Amino acid sequence: MTSSFNVQDAAGYEQLMGRWSQKLAIPFIDFAGLADGEKVLDVGCGTGSLTFVLAKAANLGEIAAIDFSPVFVAAAQARNTDPRIKISQADACALPFPDNSFDRTLALLVLHFVPEAPKAIAEMARVTRPGGVVAAAVWDHYGGMPGMRMVVDSLAALSEAGRQLRARYCFQPMMQPGEMKAAFAAQRLSGVEESQLLLRMDYADFDDLWAPIGAGEGPIGKFIAMLDQADKASAEAAVRDAYEAGRPDGPRSFANIAWAVRGTVS
């Protein structure tokens, strides 16, 4: 399996998305449920946004975490001081665990970057015991991330390539209403429920938003990195103008929504 998420540097990812993933992990855990003593798998752990929140949320017996990116795995391993947590590099579509290994298997902000997301969901269900819970959350890029829509809409106004980027970004897999819920049901998970999780992304100033994107992080950053210097400057100026919206540069806050789905292994 490959991932469509582009990562250059763990610190850059933290500024781009990791800090918000940590905030989202709290309502996601509330939605997915958790109980003392359980064995939990974090699929697509990144730098550990969910992994380390899990360790604080309950007295878990064991936390396994995997990610496809060696950059993310190394960063998460370097942070880890908890003997209950084991972090390794692995494929979400071929999880290296026996059947029925975990009480809960969770994936936070992952499935929309997995080209074969239904296969990953099937693997999550396989390694979860009967009666255990499988849960996932993804951002609503089309209608639930106004800050990032501001960025891609600005880029779309500049070029056909920008319009193509917007189309890809807004319609990644698993992001439309009911799409991930249907994918869970197709894997014969029972009692499948869908919900929406809300948080705010607060930026200190334009550079706080733009720096990781300008450095090439994430799908939008990958697009920016391929532009020549003149087009990069035009892109930055257009996004800055949208961010500032006619007012001096400074703090801005955006409400963001993620789709969350959970189901029980039969």
CSV table of C-alpha atoms in Angstrom, one decimal, residues 4-159:
chain,number,residue,atom,x,y,z
A,4,SER,CA,-1.3,9.8,-0.8
A,5,PHE,CA,-0.2,12.0,2.1
A,6,ASN,CA,3.1,13.8,1.4
A,7,VAL,CA,5.5,14.2,4.4
A,8,GLN,CA,8.8,15.9,4.4
A,9,ASP,CA,9.5,16.5,8.1
A,10,ALA,CA,7.8,15.5,11.3
A,11,ALA,CA,8.0,19.0,12.8
A,12,GLY,CA,6.5,20.4,9.6
A,13,TYR,CA,3.6,17.9,9.8
A,14,GLU,CA,3.0,18.9,13.5
A,15,GLN,CA,2.5,22.5,12.5
A,16,LEU,CA,0.4,21.6,9.5
A,17,MET,CA,-1.9,19.0,11.0
A,18,GLY,CA,-0.4,17.2,14.0
A,19,ARG,CA,-1.4,19.8,16.5
A,20,TRP,CA,-5.0,19.7,15.3
A,21,SER,CA,-5.0,15.8,15.3
A,22,GLN,CA,-4.1,15.9,19.0
A,23,LYS,CA,-7.2,18.1,19.7
A,24,LEU,CA,-9.4,15.9,17.5
A,25,ALA,CA,-8.2,12.8,19.3
A,26,ILE,CA,-10.1,13.7,22.4
A,27,PRO,CA,-13.6,13.8,21.0
A,28,PHE,CA,-12.7,10.8,18.7
A,29,ILE,CA,-11.9,8.7,21.7
A,30,ASP,CA,-15.1,9.7,23.4
A,31,PHE,CA,-17.0,8.6,20.3
A,32,ALA,CA,-15.0,5.3,19.8
A,33,GLY,CA,-15.1,4.4,23.5
A,34,LEU,CA,-12.3,3.1,25.7
A,35,ALA,CA,-12.0,1.0,28.8
A,36,ASP,CA,-9.3,0.2,31.3
A,37,GLY,CA,-7.2,-2.9,30.5
A,38,GLU,CA,-8.0,-3.0,26.8
A,39,LYS,CA,-5.6,-3.7,24.0
A,40,VAL,CA,-5.9,-1.0,21.3
A,41,LEU,CA,-4.4,-0.6,17.9
A,42,ASP,CA,-3.8,2.8,16.3
A,43,VAL,CA,-3.7,2.5,12.5
A,44,GLY,CA,-1.8,5.3,10.8
A,45,CYS,CA,-0.4,6.8,14.0
A,46,GLY,CA,1.6,9.5,12.3
A,47,THR,CA,3.7,11.3,15.0
A,48,GLY,CA,1.5,9.8,17.7
A,49,SER,CA,-1.4,12.3,17.9
A,50,LEU,CA,-3.9,9.7,18.9
A,51,THR,CA,-1.4,7.2,20.4
A,52,PHE,CA,-0.2,9.3,23.2
A,53,VAL,CA,-3.7,10.7,24.0
A,54,LEU,CA,-4.9,7.1,24.3
A,55,ALA,CA,-2.3,6.4,26.9
A,56,LYS,CA,-3.6,9.2,29.0
A,57,ALA,CA,-7.3,8.6,28.4
A,58,ALA,CA,-7.5,5.2,30.2
A,59,ASN,CA,-5.4,2.6,32.0
A,60,LEU,CA,-4.9,0.5,28.9
A,61,GLY,CA,-3.2,-2.8,28.9
A,62,GLU,CA,-1.4,-2.4,25.5
A,63,ILE,CA,-1.3,0.1,22.7
A,64,ALA,CA,0.1,-0.9,19.3
A,65,ALA,CA,0.6,1.8,16.7
A,66,ILE,CA,1.6,1.5,13.1
A,67,ASP,CA,2.3,3.9,10.2
A,68,PHE,CA,3.4,3.5,6.6
A,69,SER,CA,5.8,6.4,6.8
A,70,PRO,CA,9.3,5.8,8.3
A,71,VAL,CA,9.5,9.5,9.1
A,72,PHE,CA,6.4,9.4,11.2
A,73,VAL,CA,7.4,6.1,12.9
A,74,ALA,CA,10.8,7.4,13.9
A,75,ALA,CA,9.3,10.6,15.3
A,76,ALA,CA,6.7,8.7,17.3
A,77,GLN,CA,9.3,6.2,18.6
A,78,ALA,CA,11.5,9.1,19.7
A,79,ARG,CA,8.7,10.6,21.7
A,80,ASN,CA,7.6,7.3,23.4
A,81,THR,CA,8.5,6.7,27.0
A,82,ASP,CA,5.5,4.4,27.8
A,83,PRO,CA,6.3,0.7,27.9
A,84,ARG,CA,2.7,-0.1,27.0
A,85,ILE,CA,3.2,1.5,23.6
A,86,LYS,CA,4.8,-0.3,20.7
A,87,ILE,CA,5.2,1.6,17.5
A,88,SER,CA,6.3,0.0,14.2
A,89,GLN,CA,6.2,0.6,10.4
A,90,ALA,CA,3.5,-1.4,8.7
A,91,ASP,CA,0.8,-1.4,6.0
A,92,ALA,CA,-2.8,-0.6,6.9
A,93,CYS,CA,-3.9,-3.0,4.2
A,94,ALA,CA,-1.8,-5.9,5.6
A,95,LEU,CA,-1.7,-5.5,9.3
A,96,PRO,CA,1.0,-7.6,10.9
A,97,PHE,CA,-1.2,-9.0,13.7
A,98,PRO,CA,-3.1,-12.2,14.2
A,99,ASP,CA,-6.9,-12.3,14.0
A,100,ASN,CA,-8.8,-11.0,17.1
A,101,SER,CA,-5.8,-9.3,18.6
A,102,PHE,CA,-7.3,-6.1,19.9
A,103,ASP,CA,-10.4,-4.9,21.8
A,104,ARG,CA,-10.5,-1.7,19.7
A,105,THR,CA,-8.9,-0.7,16.4
A,106,LEU,CA,-8.9,3.0,15.6
A,107,ALA,CA,-7.8,5.2,12.6
A,108,LEU,CA,-7.6,8.9,13.0
A,109,LEU,CA,-7.3,11.0,9.9
A,110,VAL,CA,-5.9,8.1,7.8
A,111,LEU,CA,-8.5,6.3,5.6
A,112,HIS,CA,-8.8,9.2,3.1
A,113,PHE,CA,-5.1,8.8,2.3
A,114,VAL,CA,-5.3,5.0,1.8
A,115,PRO,CA,-5.8,4.1,-1.8
A,116,GLU,CA,-7.5,0.9,-0.8
A,117,ALA,CA,-9.5,2.1,2.1
A,118,PRO,CA,-12.1,-0.8,2.1
A,119,LYS,CA,-9.2,-3.2,2.4
A,120,ALA,CA,-7.8,-1.3,5.3
A,121,ILE,CA,-11.2,-1.4,7.1
A,122,ALA,CA,-11.4,-5.1,6.5
A,123,GLU,CA,-7.9,-5.5,8.1
A,124,MET,CA,-9.0,-3.4,11.0
A,125,ALA,CA,-12.0,-5.7,11.5
A,126,ARG,CA,-9.9,-8.8,11.1
A,127,VAL,CA,-7.5,-7.9,14.0
A,128,THR,CA,-10.3,-6.9,16.3
A,129,ARG,CA,-12.0,-9.5,18.5
A,130,PRO,CA,-15.7,-10.3,18.1
A,131,GLY,CA,-17.6,-7.7,20.1
A,132,GLY,CA,-14.7,-5.2,19.7
A,133,VAL,CA,-15.0,-1.8,18.1
A,134,VAL,CA,-13.5,-0.5,14.9
A,135,ALA,CA,-13.7,3.3,14.5
A,136,ALA,CA,-12.2,6.0,12.2
A,137,ALA,CA,-12.4,9.7,11.5
A,138,VAL,CA,-11.6,11.8,8.5
A,139,TRP,CA,-11.8,15.5,7.7
A,140,ASP,CA,-14.7,16.8,5.6
A,141,HIS,CA,-12.5,18.6,3.1
A,142,TYR,CA,-15.4,19.7,0.9
A,143,GLY,CA,-17.6,21.4,3.4
A,144,GLY,CA,-16.0,21.2,6.8
A,145,MET,CA,-12.6,22.8,6.5
A,146,PRO,CA,-13.1,26.4,5.6
A,147,GLY,CA,-9.4,27.4,6.3
A,148,MET,CA,-8.1,24.8,3.9
A,149,ARG,CA,-10.9,25.5,1.4
A,150,MET,CA,-9.7,29.1,1.5
A,151,VAL,CA,-6.3,27.9,0.5
A,152,VAL,CA,-7.3,25.6,-2.4
A,153,ASP,CA,-10.0,28.0,-3.7
A,154,SER,CA,-7.3,30.7,-3.9
A,155,LEU,CA,-5.0,28.3,-5.8
A,156,ALA,CA,-7.9,27.3,-8.1
A,157,ALA,CA,-8.4,30.9,-9.0
A,158,LEU,CA,-4.8,31.1,-10.3
A,159,SER,CA,-4.5,28.1,-12.7
